[in-house]
Each structure stands twice: as C-alpha cells, then as structure tokens.
Amino acid sequence: MRIAPAIGALAVACMAAAPALAAPERRFAFDQPAQPLATALLAVSARTGTAIVAPAALTVGRRAPGLSGSLSLDQALRTLLAGSDLDFAISTGGVVSLKRRSEVMVTAPPVRRAPSPVVEDDEPTAVAAISVLARPLAEPAQDEARDAPAQVDVLLEEQLRGAGALGLGDALRQIPGVAAGPEAGEVRQIAVRGVGGRFTRTRVNGMETLATFGASNAVGGTNRGRAFDYNIFAADLFKQVRLQKSASADLDEGSLGATIDMRTRSPLELPRRHAVFVVEAGYQTLSDRARPRVSAVLSRRDAAGRLGVLVSAAYSGRATLEAGASAGQWETGNAVAPGFGAVAAPLDLATVNAALHARIPRLELVEVDQERLGLTGSLEWRPDDATRIALDVIYAELRSDRRENLLESFTFRTPGACTSPPDPRCGQNAVTVTQANIVPFGGRKPVLIAGRFDNVDVRSEARRDVLSTVFRQTTLAATRRFREGVEGRMLAGFSRSDFSNPAQQTLYLEQFDVDGFAYDFSDGDRPALSFGDAALTTPGAWTASEFRSDPNWVDNSYRSLAMDLEDRSGPIDWRVGVLAKTYRTVGAARMRSDGGIGNINSVLPAGLAALSVANYSLMVGQGVDFGVTGAPRQWLAFDVARTLEAACPGAGCYESGPGPVAALNYAVTERADAAYLQLALPRDPSRRFWGEAGVRLVRTGIEAGGLDVGADAVPRWKTAPNAYWSTLPSMNLAWSLGADAVVRFGAARVMVRPDLISLRPGVGLSTTGAKTASSGNPNLRPTRADAFDLSVDWRPRQGLQLTAAVYHKEIATTVQSTVTRPARFSDNPFGLPGSVAAAACGAALDCSPDLPIWQFSRPINSGPGRLTGAEASFRASLDDHWIVQGAAAYTRTVVRLLDQAGAWVDMQDALGAPRLAANMALAYRRPGVEARLAVSHRGRYLATIPAPNGGDVDGVDPLTTLDASARLELSPRLTLTAEASNLAGAAQRQFSDRTLIPTYRHDTGREVRVGLRWAM
C-alpha cells in the first residue's frame, strides 16, 4: 500500500534523533487509530524518530490496530504486527526492517548511535524496500497511486488547503490536465484533457452526485446540465480528491474525461482527540470590502479505535465587484430585419447591413455578496478488525445576492420596420449610421467593429438576483472481510442539489433617439463606448420602459445502492459488483405572462408606472475603472429592491406563468442498473507486470416529461420514454522498467449520457431577446468513444519525478444543440402554425411570425470525431528547501457537427475545453515556514457551437492567473496563513466566431486572505 507523500526535511530530523529514541527501554505516548499498516508505521516512525524499512509487498492491503498509551518501540511494533505473518528486526544502527517471520534474522541489540543515512527512492518498486519516515504532509500524493495500473492523480488535505483556494474548484487546478478559469474570480467548473465539465463525472464519498449553481448570462446562466459546480464547496471540507483519467470496470460509467472522487475525513484515521480551527479575513481590491472565513474540524474516538465521531464546518463570506464591457454578441443588420434604416455618405447601406454589428453594446457592473456554508459529519464503527461501518453526511449551501447595472442599447438587436410617425421604441430600422469602420475579420467576415450612430435608444438596466443552492448527501458504507483476502462492500446513499433563483428582477430606464452613440471593439483589451448626447444623470430624461421577473429553479437528486465482492487470496484477484442508481432532475421557471405563452414585460404595472424616477433611482459606477475608453463616470439606475417594494406591495406586479418559458419546465428521471466483473493481476515482488481487465454492463431507462406548446398555443405536459444498453470493456496494464520507471497502458469503451434537459419532449417559444422555438429530443443516444492511454512515470532519483502521457479517443457519436439562421416562423420544423408565434409575440413591437427573425433549435446526435493529446508533468527538489513542479496538457479535437446552414462540418475544439492547460508552482519549505507561488494557464476554448448569432461559434479567450500562499508557524499549534489570488489582475475575455471578434472583457480584481490556524 502506498505510504504518505515524498520524503522531506522532517525525515532527516527524525533520523538524526534516532539515537535518543531507539533504546528499547524508552517509552512513547501513542494515540493513533486503526489504519493501513503503512500509514501506522509512518506514524510510529514520526513519533519515535526511528527509520523503518519495509518492502511494499509486505504492507499492501494490510491494516493495523490502533495504538494507545505509553509503549516502547518494541511493544508498538509488536502490537501493529499482531496476528500477521510479519515480524521485525532492529539493526545495530537502530534501523527497523520488516520481514516475514521465516526471514527474520537475529541481530545484536541496537546501540545508541545515529543510523547511517539510507538513500531510497520516493516510491517502492516491486523488489526494493522503502524507508517509512515522517514526511511533510504538503508533499504531493502521487505516491499513493504508484501501484495502480490506471492513471490516477491525488490531492491530499494539505494540498487542498495550501493552494490558496477560494473554493474547491480553485484547488483542482493543481492536477495535471485540468483546465479551469475563474468566473467572477472563482472557479466554478473544470475541464480535463480536452473535454468540458459535462463529460467529467464527480463522486463524493463513493457516490455519484451533482451540484449546480447559477451565474450571469455571459458565463452560462443557470446550470441545467451534468457539469459539476465545484464552487458550492469549501476546500476545507475534504481530506482527499482523487482524479482517475482512464476507465476501469469497477468505476461508475459516465465519463469521457475523468472521474473525480472527493472524500471527507474519517474519525478513525485521526488522533483520539483532534481539533483544528481556522479564522481568516478576505479582501477584494475592486469592491474594497473584507469578509470573514472560518472553519473547524472536531473529532473524537474511543481508546480502542473502534468508534469515532467527527464534525467539520466551513463558512466564508465574499464581496466582489467586476466591471467591463460587452458587445452582446454580433449579428448582421439583415438578420435584424429589415436592418439599419439609413447611412451617411459615403457609406453604402447594403454594405453596412451585410456586416456584423454589436447586438447589445454596453458597460457592465456586477456586484456580488456571497456566503458559503459547509458541514460534514461522520460516525464510524469498527466492531471488529474485519468490519467497518461508516455514516457520512454533507450539507453545503451557497447563497448569492447579485446586482447587475448595465448601460446599453437594445436598439441594435431590435427588428421590425418603423412606421410613420415612428414609435419611440422602433428599433434598428430607425438608426442612421454616421460612421462605420468595417473590417474583414479572418479575410472572410465583414465586421462593423467601430461606428457612430444617431437615433439610438439608451437603456439603464438594473437587475437583482437572489440565488441559492442547498446540497445534502447521506451515505452509509459497510465493509466486511470474510477471510484473509476476501472482502465485501456495500454503499447506499441519497444526495440532492436544490438550486433556486426566486428573485430575478430587472427594471429598465430608457432614453429615446440619442445621437452620437458610438462603440469601438477594435482593441479587445480596451474597448471604447460613448453614449452620445444622452443625459445619463438627469432623472427627467429617463422613462421607465420594462419590468421582467424570471424566477427559476433546478432540483437534482441521486439515489444509489452498490454492492461488490473482492477476492485477493489467489494468484488472480477478482471483483464483481452491481449498482442501482436513480437520477432525477426537475426544472421550473416563470415569467410575467398574459395568461398564455406571451410575456408582458413591456407592460408596466400601474404602481411601477406611477413612481417618480428621481425618488427610486440611484447613481451607479462612481469610482469604477471599467477598462473602457470614454466610459461615463456614473449614470442613473433604478434601485430594484426599493422600487419594487414601493410599487408592488402585494403580488400585482408578478402576473407570472410558465407559458413564455415552457422549455424550462421539465422533469426527467434516469434509472441506471449496472453489473461488472473485473480480474486483476496484482503487483508482486516476483513480477514486473501487473494490471486489470473487466467489463461493465449497463441498462439505462428514461422517463422524460415537459411542457409542450401545441398548435393551439396552449402548453400541456408531455411524456416520452427511452432505454438503451451499454457494454463497456476496459483494461489497464502496467510494466515496471526497473527501480525507477513504470509504463501504463489503458484501453476502454466509455459513454457519457446526455444532459437530462436535452431529453425533454415538447416545444417551447421565447421572445424576450432572440426569437426562438426549441425542443428537446427524448431519443438521444449517449456520447460513445473508445479511449486509449499510454503513460510513463519515471523517478530517476529521490526528489525528482517525471511523467508523460499520450491519449486518444475515437468518438462514435456525441450530442450537440443545433440552431438555424434567422427565418420566418413558417419555416419551423415542428409543424406549428403562425398563430402560435403571434400568441408568443403578444403586444411586442419587434415580434411577428412574418419577420425573418426566428431561429429553431433541437439537440441531435452528431459525430463521429476524434481526440488526441499529450500530457507531461514534473516535480523536482532543487535543494533541501526549494521544490518546483509543473504540468501541461495539449489536446486537439475534431468532431463532425451540424452548422447553422444545415451542413455537416468538421469542427475543431468542439468539446468545451481548451487545447492547452498548464500550471507551475515554486515552493519553499523549512521547519515552521512555507511559501508557494503558482501560475495557471488555460488556453482559448469554444463554449457554444454553433453560436445563436452571426458568428459561427462563441468562445473564451486564454487566461493566465498568478496565485501565492504562505504559512508561518508561530507555535507548535498556531500558524499564520496568507493567500492571494489573481495577483497579476488578469481580465476575463470572450470572442465570437472563429475569426476571434472581441465581444467581452471583465476585470475581477485581486483577492487577499490573511488568517490564523490552530490545531490540537
């Protein structure tokens, strides 16, 4: 079994102290739980300062009883080895050697002199012994996976805490092949080896689960898919994160990129009494506000190490501000029919309307007050040495109050011909283009990258969101060893992630017919915006124009029951198991409605229309650097909470219904029954080859339901079933090339099920922005692929580890969402009459079935495709104090997809992840002091394919962040900590189209945290 991570300075100190501690008559106070034998020997080594040498083959798979009381070294070792076929010998130098009883040699008693230093590898090979010595917990945990034939990376508790992490997602960036970029300054989702979050599966305490949250529209909005939102959890709650990149039969199906296992703490693996308290203050530079962060771990077990209880808690507050500008995507004037109405000489109207223009050019200011709470509890009982029963519970809560203030124009996205005399809300057809800089991006797409415009309507948008996710999970796990080498396991669990956005309220102020409005996105790092002759700070110039209320909810739950049996007593290990799992997702949404499928956002409630703008507005933007040339210093906006409290004392403002957002009302249940058989040739000193092979058989059954808008424009509930079988063989092999290198090869058939919202039946219409009709597809098949991995783990000397891997996936099919170019509603593929579109339009002036502005969307199975990549990582001790480590992965994907024109195209980088993901860290450690500087890079990636607007795709630009952390031991129990994130102040940017048209830039500032950690 793998001992704790690589040797460090503490090992030297322990060996130096050996003369004073090795005497057999000296006694030591022990308080350590029952645990794996290798870990127990490590604890004894640390307590006594004695070097303990053990072949890996003697400790693998063995457990040791707890130690308690005052014991000599001899007594402690005999207690640990009682009942086994192992014994020990102590050399004249005081070094303990573990051997089988038949091999023990009688040696002279130890003498009081320092043992000779023994140079060993970081890891045991099949034939070499290792020294079991106390090691710094902050060393990496890759040693834990050295014997595993699969490709595995591990983060231990100290690494999770020492990464300067805001949440759990920030800590995961240390793992090779993982790409992550902050959203609002914090990591929400990750990508692994070229595939996005929806292809990566997450388990907590052995059970598959899902946690989801909401975000601003620019970064995806509410998560309704399978991608895991790691920002729900504090890193303080977990003791280990294990990422397996190659599939095996005993691992739950459902991943194309990796399976991430997160484990909370066990009370029987801690001292008899254990307590840790952390208090910190966090400060963000842009918001200029500080918030607290506290955590605690309390654990207690009995003297025999049979019964233990643990509770942990983590709370953090966060106040952030981000600011920037956006083009709101790009679209041609022709697609916003009938387009711009006039141009100034010498411009040509047809040329201007054929070019892509900014749909919603705007300034953006986002303020967030966030609170995150996490609780864990564990009750563990080991009635005898052969039985373990553990009850683990997790509660996590993330609450956010988000306020967005946007200064913008909707005119450039508003279609429809202007009447005479024109309506004040006429739209793009009323605009005169007075200046235009049209650039051929990529040599093929004309883009009105900068321009000046008259007769533009300017809006001040104030939006307030109240968001929360409550995550709960309970698991009951039992393990029973029936005889030596034969073990059975059972896991039963339930989890639920309940996301709610009960208040999503938006109020608009508007000024009509502004002249001199201008934008310029030719410089993606510093765009320019001018709001012409708009009187931005004058209450009398503004008119209340629209009120939106869009509450929504998403509930995900899992129920799992798994059992397996393993036999390691023969020459070939075998393992069999079954799993029954039910995953259910329910989505609900409402919008201000006319009682049918039409929204009434533009119809102001009487109470709101009667309010004075001067009395219920405030100035926003003061003192904020938007990174935008020409940005106004402040503007007027509604105070949403105060305004609605005065205008809507009852429910009169919220005439809401599901009709306008029918597509967001669904309930889908997925039942998966699986069985597997896996055979393994274990690692043994007599062989240099080991591995495993198996097959997993899975049946998936689906019951999907959702609101369907019929030909009479009335939403009705519709259901549809689906079912399919999957046979998933896998193989992982390993070869030892000597004492310092291991080669691994993996091959497997893998599958990833579609997002459940994609399976909903029925059609829904939306007319709030783009005019769309969309449906789900209950008959979708999962993404399927054949995956191959080859890696080398080379450790040429102590303190140096190099790994390299190549991987390839042949993708048979995947799932994509299709969208068409704008057309008349009569072209819809759903067979709906124009009267349905007319009902959805309601009284909106920019909406009609006869305008060529409708887009139609439906998920389909597409493909085939392929993914190929390479990954490398290293870790090196430069001397006794300095350590450098880094990793990089480069992945290319090509998948055949359906584009907006209905043609099949081979699209590169189509799976939601960057080609390049890299990180590097430099650490300094000596007794009582630690410091770490880390840089993380995520390359460019495509987020939406095909894009709903004029570009063929939407994507995210590269991002490089610099983080730092430090620890200073003030006393044996008290430590001062400091952490800083995004020290270089990197901005988040997005683009449209593969020609890389700049569309979004936000600054999220730097964050600093300082605190104290007390441990008992």
PDB file of C-alpha atoms in Angstrom, residues 585-779:
ATOM      1  CA  THR A 585     -33.841  16.466 -12.423  1.00  0.00           C
ATOM      2  CA  VAL A 586     -36.768  18.881 -12.217  1.00  0.00           C
ATOM      3  CA  GLY A 587     -36.711  22.354 -13.719  1.00  0.00           C
ATOM      4  CA  ALA A 588     -39.278  25.083 -13.214  1.00  0.00           C
ATOM      5  CA  ALA A 589     -39.444  28.665 -14.451  1.00  0.00           C
ATOM      6  CA  ARG A 590     -41.945  31.502 -14.560  1.00  0.00           C
ATOM      7  CA  MET A 591     -42.242  34.814 -16.405  1.00  0.00           C
ATOM      8  CA  ARG A 592     -44.650  37.721 -16.415  1.00  0.00           C
ATOM      9  CA  SER A 593     -47.375  36.335 -18.633  1.00  0.00           C
ATOM     10  CA  ASP A 594     -50.591  37.296 -20.392  1.00  0.00           C
ATOM     11  CA  GLY A 595     -52.081  34.004 -19.209  1.00  0.00           C
ATOM     12  CA  GLY A 596     -50.844  32.123 -22.264  1.00  0.00           C
ATOM     13  CA  ILE A 597     -47.419  31.911 -23.886  1.00  0.00           C
ATOM     14  CA  GLY A 598     -46.907  35.649 -24.400  1.00  0.00           C
ATOM     15  CA  ASN A 599     -44.834  37.718 -21.974  1.00  0.00           C
ATOM     16  CA  ILE A 600     -45.946  41.138 -20.787  1.00  0.00           C
ATOM     17  CA  ASN A 601     -42.528  42.511 -19.861  1.00  0.00           C
ATOM     18  CA  SER A 602     -43.123  45.757 -21.758  1.00  0.00           C
ATOM     19  CA  VAL A 603     -46.425  46.365 -19.956  1.00  0.00           C
ATOM     20  CA  LEU A 604     -45.614  48.240 -16.773  1.00  0.00           C
ATOM     21  CA  PRO A 605     -47.723  47.552 -13.667  1.00  0.00           C
ATOM     22  CA  ALA A 606     -49.693  50.635 -12.671  1.00  0.00           C
ATOM     23  CA  GLY A 607     -47.821  51.041  -9.396  1.00  0.00           C
ATOM     24  CA  LEU A 608     -44.476  50.992 -11.167  1.00  0.00           C
ATOM     25  CA  ALA A 609     -45.520  53.372 -13.943  1.00  0.00           C
ATOM     26  CA  ALA A 610     -46.657  55.917 -11.360  1.00  0.00           C
ATOM     27  CA  LEU A 611     -43.364  56.063  -9.461  1.00  0.00           C
ATOM     28  CA  SER A 612     -41.015  59.007  -9.776  1.00  0.00           C
ATOM     29  CA  VAL A 613     -37.666  58.076 -11.295  1.00  0.00           C
ATOM     30  CA  ALA A 614     -35.954  60.680  -9.132  1.00  0.00           C
ATOM     31  CA  ASN A 615     -37.264  59.132  -5.906  1.00  0.00           C
ATOM     32  CA  TYR A 616     -36.426  55.499  -6.662  1.00  0.00           C
ATOM     33  CA  SER A 617     -33.146  55.659  -8.531  1.00  0.00           C
ATOM     34  CA  LEU A 618     -29.520  55.935  -7.562  1.00  0.00           C
ATOM     35  CA  MET A 619     -26.187  56.743  -9.174  1.00  0.00           C
ATOM     36  CA  VAL A 620     -24.008  53.791 -10.095  1.00  0.00           C
ATOM     37  CA  GLY A 621     -20.499  53.424 -11.494  1.00  0.00           C
ATOM     38  CA  GLN A 622     -18.831  56.062  -9.328  1.00  0.00           C
ATOM     39  CA  GLY A 623     -15.112  55.466  -8.970  1.00  0.00           C
ATOM     40  CA  VAL A 624     -15.129  52.270 -11.059  1.00  0.00           C
ATOM     41  CA  ASP A 625     -12.481  51.673 -13.699  1.00  0.00           C
ATOM     42  CA  PHE A 626     -14.295  49.761 -16.436  1.00  0.00           C
ATOM     43  CA  GLY A 627     -11.213  49.482 -18.614  1.00  0.00           C
ATOM     44  CA  VAL A 628     -13.270  51.232 -21.323  1.00  0.00           C
ATOM     45  CA  THR A 629     -12.302  54.376 -23.172  1.00  0.00           C
ATOM     46  CA  GLY A 630     -14.996  57.045 -22.955  1.00  0.00           C
ATOM     47  CA  ALA A 631     -16.942  55.318 -20.154  1.00  0.00           C
ATOM     48  CA  PRO A 632     -19.129  57.747 -18.188  1.00  0.00           C
ATOM     49  CA  ARG A 633     -18.184  58.296 -14.562  1.00  0.00           C
ATOM     50  CA  GLN A 634     -21.728  57.498 -13.377  1.00  0.00           C
ATOM     51  CA  TRP A 635     -25.305  57.024 -14.521  1.00  0.00           C
ATOM     52  CA  LEU A 636     -28.786  56.740 -13.090  1.00  0.00           C
ATOM     53  CA  ALA A 637     -30.415  53.354 -12.427  1.00  0.00           C
ATOM     54  CA  PHE A 638     -33.424  52.032 -10.566  1.00  0.00           C
ATOM     55  CA  ASP A 639     -32.843  50.741  -7.044  1.00  0.00           C
ATOM     56  CA  VAL A 640     -34.562  47.409  -7.744  1.00  0.00           C
ATOM     57  CA  ALA A 641     -35.350  46.238  -4.220  1.00  0.00           C
ATOM     58  CA  ARG A 642     -36.631  49.617  -3.017  1.00  0.00           C
ATOM     59  CA  THR A 643     -38.563  50.326  -6.218  1.00  0.00           C
ATOM     60  CA  LEU A 644     -40.443  47.009  -6.252  1.00  0.00           C
ATOM     61  CA  GLU A 645     -41.157  47.210  -2.544  1.00  0.00           C
ATOM     62  CA  ALA A 646     -42.901  50.551  -3.138  1.00  0.00           C
ATOM     63  CA  ALA A 647     -44.569  49.709  -6.469  1.00  0.00           C
ATOM     64  CA  CYS A 648     -45.666  46.149  -5.716  1.00  0.00           C
ATOM     65  CA  PRO A 649     -46.674  45.784  -2.078  1.00  0.00           C
ATOM     66  CA  GLY A 650     -48.746  42.732  -2.988  1.00  0.00           C
ATOM     67  CA  ALA A 651     -48.461  40.299  -5.885  1.00  0.00           C
ATOM     68  CA  GLY A 652     -49.846  42.638  -8.522  1.00  0.00           C
ATOM     69  CA  CYS A 653     -46.548  43.068 -10.359  1.00  0.00           C
ATOM     70  CA  TYR A 654     -45.926  39.370 -10.704  1.00  0.00           C
ATOM     71  CA  GLU A 655     -48.603  38.009 -13.038  1.00  0.00           C
ATOM     72  CA  SER A 656     -46.391  35.085 -13.917  1.00  0.00           C
ATOM     73  CA  GLY A 657     -46.884  31.767 -15.627  1.00  0.00           C
ATOM     74  CA  PRO A 658     -44.845  29.000 -17.260  1.00  0.00           C
ATOM     75  CA  GLY A 659     -46.135  29.596 -20.814  1.00  0.00           C
ATOM     76  CA  PRO A 660     -43.472  32.072 -22.047  1.00  0.00           C
ATOM     77  CA  VAL A 661     -40.722  29.785 -20.700  1.00  0.00           C
ATOM     78  CA  ALA A 662     -42.294  26.388 -21.361  1.00  0.00           C
ATOM     79  CA  ALA A 663     -38.953  24.878 -22.399  1.00  0.00           C
ATOM     80  CA  LEU A 664     -37.591  25.422 -18.871  1.00  0.00           C
ATOM     81  CA  ASN A 665     -40.334  23.370 -17.207  1.00  0.00           C
ATOM     82  CA  TYR A 666     -39.488  19.677 -17.249  1.00  0.00           C
ATOM     83  CA  ALA A 667     -38.968  16.563 -15.120  1.00  0.00           C
ATOM     84  CA  VAL A 668     -36.715  13.711 -16.248  1.00  0.00           C
ATOM     85  CA  THR A 669     -35.883  10.508 -14.389  1.00  0.00           C
ATOM     86  CA  GLU A 670     -32.937   8.334 -15.396  1.00  0.00           C
ATOM     87  CA  ARG A 671     -32.526   4.841 -13.945  1.00  0.00           C
ATOM     88  CA  ALA A 672     -29.238   3.019 -14.435  1.00  0.00           C
ATOM     89  CA  ASP A 673     -28.625  -0.611 -13.456  1.00  0.00           C
ATOM     90  CA  ALA A 674     -25.074  -1.881 -13.846  1.00  0.00           C
ATOM     91  CA  ALA A 675     -23.076  -5.023 -13.183  1.00  0.00           C
ATOM     92  CA  TYR A 676     -19.369  -5.602 -13.635  1.00  0.00           C
ATOM     93  CA  LEU A 677     -16.668  -8.240 -13.470  1.00  0.00           C
ATOM     94  CA  GLN A 678     -13.020  -7.316 -13.119  1.00  0.00           C
ATOM     95  CA  LEU A 679      -9.941  -9.573 -12.996  1.00  0.00           C
ATOM     96  CA  ALA A 680      -6.591  -8.296 -11.797  1.00  0.00           C
ATOM     97  CA  LEU A 681      -3.015  -9.497 -11.688  1.00  0.00           C
ATOM     98  CA  PRO A 682      -1.728  -7.675  -8.589  1.00  0.00           C
ATOM     99  CA  ARG A 683       1.665  -6.121  -8.193  1.00  0.00           C
ATOM    100  CA  ASP A 684       4.107  -8.577  -6.647  1.00  0.00           C
ATOM    101  CA  PRO A 685       7.871  -8.585  -5.985  1.00  0.00           C
ATOM    102  CA  SER A 686       8.232 -11.581  -8.291  1.00  0.00           C
ATOM    103  CA  ARG A 687       6.795  -9.890 -11.362  1.00  0.00           C
ATOM    104  CA  ARG A 688       7.324  -6.679 -13.299  1.00  0.00           C
ATOM    105  CA  PHE A 689       3.905  -6.770 -14.970  1.00  0.00           C
ATOM    106  CA  TRP A 690       0.517  -6.230 -13.364  1.00  0.00           C
ATOM    107  CA  GLY A 691      -2.882  -4.950 -14.399  1.00  0.00           C
ATOM    108  CA  GLU A 692      -6.627  -5.396 -14.572  1.00  0.00           C
ATOM    109  CA  ALA A 693      -9.270  -6.133 -17.182  1.00  0.00           C
ATOM    110  CA  GLY A 694     -13.026  -6.255 -16.959  1.00  0.00           C
ATOM    111  CA  VAL A 695     -16.384  -5.467 -18.457  1.00  0.00           C
ATOM    112  CA  ARG A 696     -19.299  -3.356 -17.255  1.00  0.00           C
ATOM    113  CA  LEU A 697     -22.860  -3.925 -18.482  1.00  0.00           C
ATOM    114  CA  VAL A 698     -25.335  -1.063 -18.061  1.00  0.00           C
ATOM    115  CA  ARG A 699     -29.007  -0.572 -18.808  1.00  0.00           C
ATOM    116  CA  THR A 700     -30.325   2.998 -18.822  1.00  0.00           C
ATOM    117  CA  GLY A 701     -34.050   3.752 -18.701  1.00  0.00           C
ATOM    118  CA  ILE A 702     -35.504   7.245 -19.059  1.00  0.00           C
ATOM    119  CA  GLU A 703     -38.888   8.797 -18.338  1.00  0.00           C
ATOM    120  CA  ALA A 704     -38.938  12.366 -19.668  1.00  0.00           C
ATOM    121  CA  GLY A 705     -41.674  14.937 -19.268  1.00  0.00           C
ATOM    122  CA  GLY A 706     -42.006  18.602 -20.133  1.00  0.00           C
ATOM    123  CA  LEU A 707     -44.349  21.360 -21.208  1.00  0.00           C
ATOM    124  CA  ASP A 708     -45.184  21.260 -24.910  1.00  0.00           C
ATOM    125  CA  VAL A 709     -46.704  24.224 -26.748  1.00  0.00           C
ATOM    126  CA  GLY A 710     -49.214  22.799 -29.207  1.00  0.00           C
ATOM    127  CA  ALA A 711     -50.876  24.171 -32.331  1.00  0.00           C
ATOM    128  CA  ASP A 712     -53.468  25.943 -30.174  1.00  0.00           C
ATOM    129  CA  ALA A 713     -50.678  27.835 -28.339  1.00  0.00           C
ATOM    130  CA  VAL A 714     -51.569  26.113 -25.053  1.00  0.00           C
ATOM    131  CA  PRO A 715     -48.781  24.389 -23.057  1.00  0.00           C
ATOM    132  CA  ARG A 716     -49.567  20.831 -21.985  1.00  0.00           C
ATOM    133  CA  TRP A 717     -47.470  18.235 -20.177  1.00  0.00           C
ATOM    134  CA  LYS A 718     -45.977  15.649 -22.496  1.00  0.00           C
ATOM    135  CA  THR A 719     -44.036  12.495 -21.649  1.00  0.00           C
ATOM    136  CA  ALA A 720     -41.746  10.144 -23.556  1.00  0.00           C
ATOM    137  CA  PRO A 721     -39.679   7.066 -22.570  1.00  0.00           C
ATOM    138  CA  ASN A 722     -36.297   5.858 -23.770  1.00  0.00           C
ATOM    139  CA  ALA A 723     -33.951   2.983 -22.924  1.00  0.00           C
ATOM    140  CA  TYR A 724     -30.609   1.641 -24.109  1.00  0.00           C
ATOM    141  CA  TRP A 725     -27.883  -0.861 -23.175  1.00  0.00           C
ATOM    142  CA  SER A 726     -24.154  -0.219 -22.959  1.00  0.00           C
ATOM    143  CA  THR A 727     -21.358  -2.792 -22.833  1.00  0.00           C
ATOM    144  CA  LEU A 728     -18.153  -1.182 -21.593  1.00  0.00           C
ATOM    145  CA  PRO A 729     -14.970  -3.297 -21.611  1.00  0.00           C
ATOM    146  CA  SER A 730     -11.784  -1.868 -20.088  1.00  0.00           C
ATOM    147  CA  MET A 731      -8.168  -2.792 -19.482  1.00  0.00           C
ATOM    148  CA  ASN A 732      -5.324  -1.152 -17.558  1.00  0.00           C
ATOM    149  CA  LEU A 733      -1.825  -2.635 -17.640  1.00  0.00           C
ATOM    150  CA  ALA A 734       1.448  -1.603 -16.010  1.00  0.00           C
ATOM    151  CA  TRP A 735       5.079  -2.595 -16.543  1.00  0.00           C
ATOM    152  CA  SER A 736       7.968  -1.873 -14.208  1.00  0.00           C
ATOM    153  CA  LEU A 737      11.008  -0.982 -16.303  1.00  0.00           C
ATOM    154  CA  GLY A 738      13.252  -1.128 -13.291  1.00  0.00           C
ATOM    155  CA  ALA A 739      13.531   0.500  -9.917  1.00  0.00           C
ATOM    156  CA  ASP A 740      12.612   3.943 -11.190  1.00  0.00           C
ATOM    157  CA  ALA A 741      10.088   3.724 -14.042  1.00  0.00           C
ATOM    158  CA  VAL A 742       6.584   2.378 -14.673  1.00  0.00           C
ATOM    159  CA  VAL A 743       4.767   2.299 -18.005  1.00  0.00           C
ATOM    160  CA  ARG A 744       0.968   2.172 -18.074  1.00  0.00           C
ATOM    161  CA  PHE A 745      -1.436   1.402 -20.893  1.00  0.00           C
ATOM    162  CA  GLY A 746      -5.208   1.729 -20.766  1.00  0.00           C
ATOM    163  CA  ALA A 747      -7.963   0.933 -23.238  1.00  0.00           C
ATOM    164  CA  ALA A 748     -11.695   1.231 -22.649  1.00  0.00           C
ATOM    165  CA  ARG A 749     -15.045   1.887 -24.208  1.00  0.00           C
ATOM    166  CA  VAL A 750     -16.686   4.817 -22.470  1.00  0.00           C
ATOM    167  CA  MET A 751     -20.013   6.595 -22.578  1.00  0.00           C
ATOM    168  CA  VAL A 752     -21.468   9.896 -21.354  1.00  0.00           C
ATOM    169  CA  ARG A 753     -25.204  10.279 -21.068  1.00  0.00           C
ATOM    170  CA  PRO A 754     -26.896  13.432 -22.436  1.00  0.00           C
ATOM    171  CA  ASP A 755     -27.902  16.290 -20.175  1.00  0.00           C
ATOM    172  CA  LEU A 756     -31.388  15.456 -18.932  1.00  0.00           C
ATOM    173  CA  ILE A 757     -32.847  18.779 -20.060  1.00  0.00           C
ATOM    174  CA  SER A 758     -31.950  17.750 -23.625  1.00  0.00           C
ATOM    175  CA  LEU A 759     -34.259  14.729 -23.278  1.00  0.00           C
ATOM    176  CA  ARG A 760     -37.420  16.684 -22.504  1.00  0.00           C
ATOM    177  CA  PRO A 761     -40.202  16.262 -25.056  1.00  0.00           C
ATOM    178  CA  GLY A 762     -42.149  19.185 -26.442  1.00  0.00           C
ATOM    179  CA  VAL A 763     -41.597  22.612 -27.966  1.00  0.00           C
ATOM    180  CA  GLY A 764     -41.213  25.972 -26.245  1.00  0.00           C
ATOM    181  CA  LEU A 765     -41.031  29.536 -27.626  1.00  0.00           C
ATOM    182  CA  SER A 766     -39.056  32.509 -26.346  1.00  0.00           C
ATOM    183  CA  THR A 767     -39.484  36.130 -27.445  1.00  0.00           C
ATOM    184  CA  THR A 768     -37.627  38.101 -24.760  1.00  0.00           C
ATOM    185  CA  GLY A 769     -34.487  38.544 -26.864  1.00  0.00           C
ATOM    186  CA  ALA A 770     -33.798  36.418 -29.879  1.00  0.00           C
ATOM    187  CA  LYS A 771     -36.992  34.890 -31.205  1.00  0.00           C
ATOM    188  CA  THR A 772     -36.642  31.138 -30.869  1.00  0.00           C
ATOM    189  CA  ALA A 773     -38.592  27.896 -30.926  1.00  0.00           C
ATOM    190  CA  SER A 774     -36.804  24.943 -29.364  1.00  0.00           C
ATOM    191  CA  SER A 775     -37.458  21.350 -28.460  1.00  0.00           C
ATOM    192  CA  GLY A 776     -35.751  18.502 -26.626  1.00  0.00           C
ATOM    193  CA  ASN A 777     -35.094  15.037 -28.004  1.00  0.00           C
ATOM    194  CA  PRO A 778     -36.060  12.052 -25.824  1.00  0.00           C
ATOM    195  CA  ASN A 779     -34.401   9.646 -28.277  1.00  0.00           C
TER     196      ASN A 779
END
